[in-house]
Amino acid sequence: MYDKKDPRSTLASSASAKPKTGLIAEEQLGLFYQEEPQINDETGKTWFLRGHNFVLAYTEAQPGATLRRTGQADEYVAIFPTAGAAIEADTSARVAPLSLAMIPPGDSAITLPEGGPVYRLFTTRSQDLVDLCPNAHAYDTPRTHVPDFAPWPEPPEGLTLRTYSYDVPAEDGRFGRIFRCTTFMVNMLYPYDGPRDPSKMSPHHHDDFEQFSILIEGEYDHHLRWPWTTDMADWREDKTHHVGAPSALVIPPPVIHTSRACGAGTNKLIDVFCPPREDFSAKPGWVLNAADYPVDQDA
């Protein structure tokens, strides 16, 4: 359910059946501003949180810190909201603040000369990072309604380091600032200056994929409602998570959800999907780097 001015109101409606029973679907929440980091060393402090298919590594890097991956299994994403970085992979690049990078498999290194925050997104094929998550065992009970991860097609020229600025002006009819690669879709939502209008909320659900909402500045209320299936074991009380930054919430399907910016200042949220969403990809002009990555024709 979207406000008529919300670009998502133009998405095709799902023709799915009623929610299945036996969902056992619990949200996953990371409040990095009040929890102890899983890594605290010369690189800085790093927190982890996993979903069904993905892992977030949030680092508050020390000046000059280098974050390395050796033998990385697949393509991963790094987001730089306030600090520039130098990236070494199959090629090298320097990125400014308000940038993100798609980093190919293999060996890579991210150096932050001035330190600062960096958000890295990996699939659960990186088992070493899954093991670092405080909720590493949250999916020991299978989520049968969420398909196992499968990557989207590689570009014809292959995987290589690609960087993008998300300092992109808003455009009527386009939702946020969406980028995708073979493993992730990232939507750098436009900030809310002050609280969101409570009369223009957007409660909706997803049938078979999780949404990872990462708050990088401000305050948000995440509202969650579990649907009533025919099995009362699936039922849950409504929940509202009031969170500050930095924090992350994994919203499971088919939970009805909507999030409201409620901080007095600037409120910045990132929505992440793994693998990319077909419906967003089908909207002309929505994916800003669509020319670089083919769509999954079998999706």
Coordinates of C-alpha atoms in Angstrom, one line a residue, residues 8 12 19 25 37-38 66 75 83 91 97 105 117 137 160-161 169 192 197 230 241 245 250 268 272-273 276 294:
R8 CA 6.5 2.2 -6.0
A12 CA 3.1 -4.6 -10.8
P19 CA 1.1 -16.7 3.0
A25 CA 10.2 -15.6 10.5
P37 CA 32.0 -4.7 18.0
Q38 CA 33.1 -8.2 16.9
T66 CA 43.3 -1.2 5.2
E75 CA 31.4 -9.9 -5.9
A83 CA 35.0 9.3 3.7
T91 CA 42.5 -2.7 -11.0
P97 CA 32.5 10.4 -0.2
P105 CA 36.1 -11.9 -6.4
P117 CA 32.7 4.6 8.2
H137 CA 22.9 -19.3 14.0
T160 CA 36.0 -5.9 -12.6
L161 CA 36.2 -3.1 -10.0
P169 CA 19.7 14.5 -8.1
Y192 CA 14.4 12.9 5.1
D197 CA 4.8 12.8 7.2
T230 CA -4.1 -20.5 9.2
H241 CA 11.8 -0.8 16.6
A245 CA 22.5 5.3 13.8
V250 CA 16.6 -7.5 8.5
K268 CA 19.5 8.6 5.9
V272 CA 19.6 -3.7 0.4
F273 CA 18.4 -6.8 -1.4
P276 CA 18.8 -8.0 -6.9
P294 CA 22.6 -7.6 -17.4

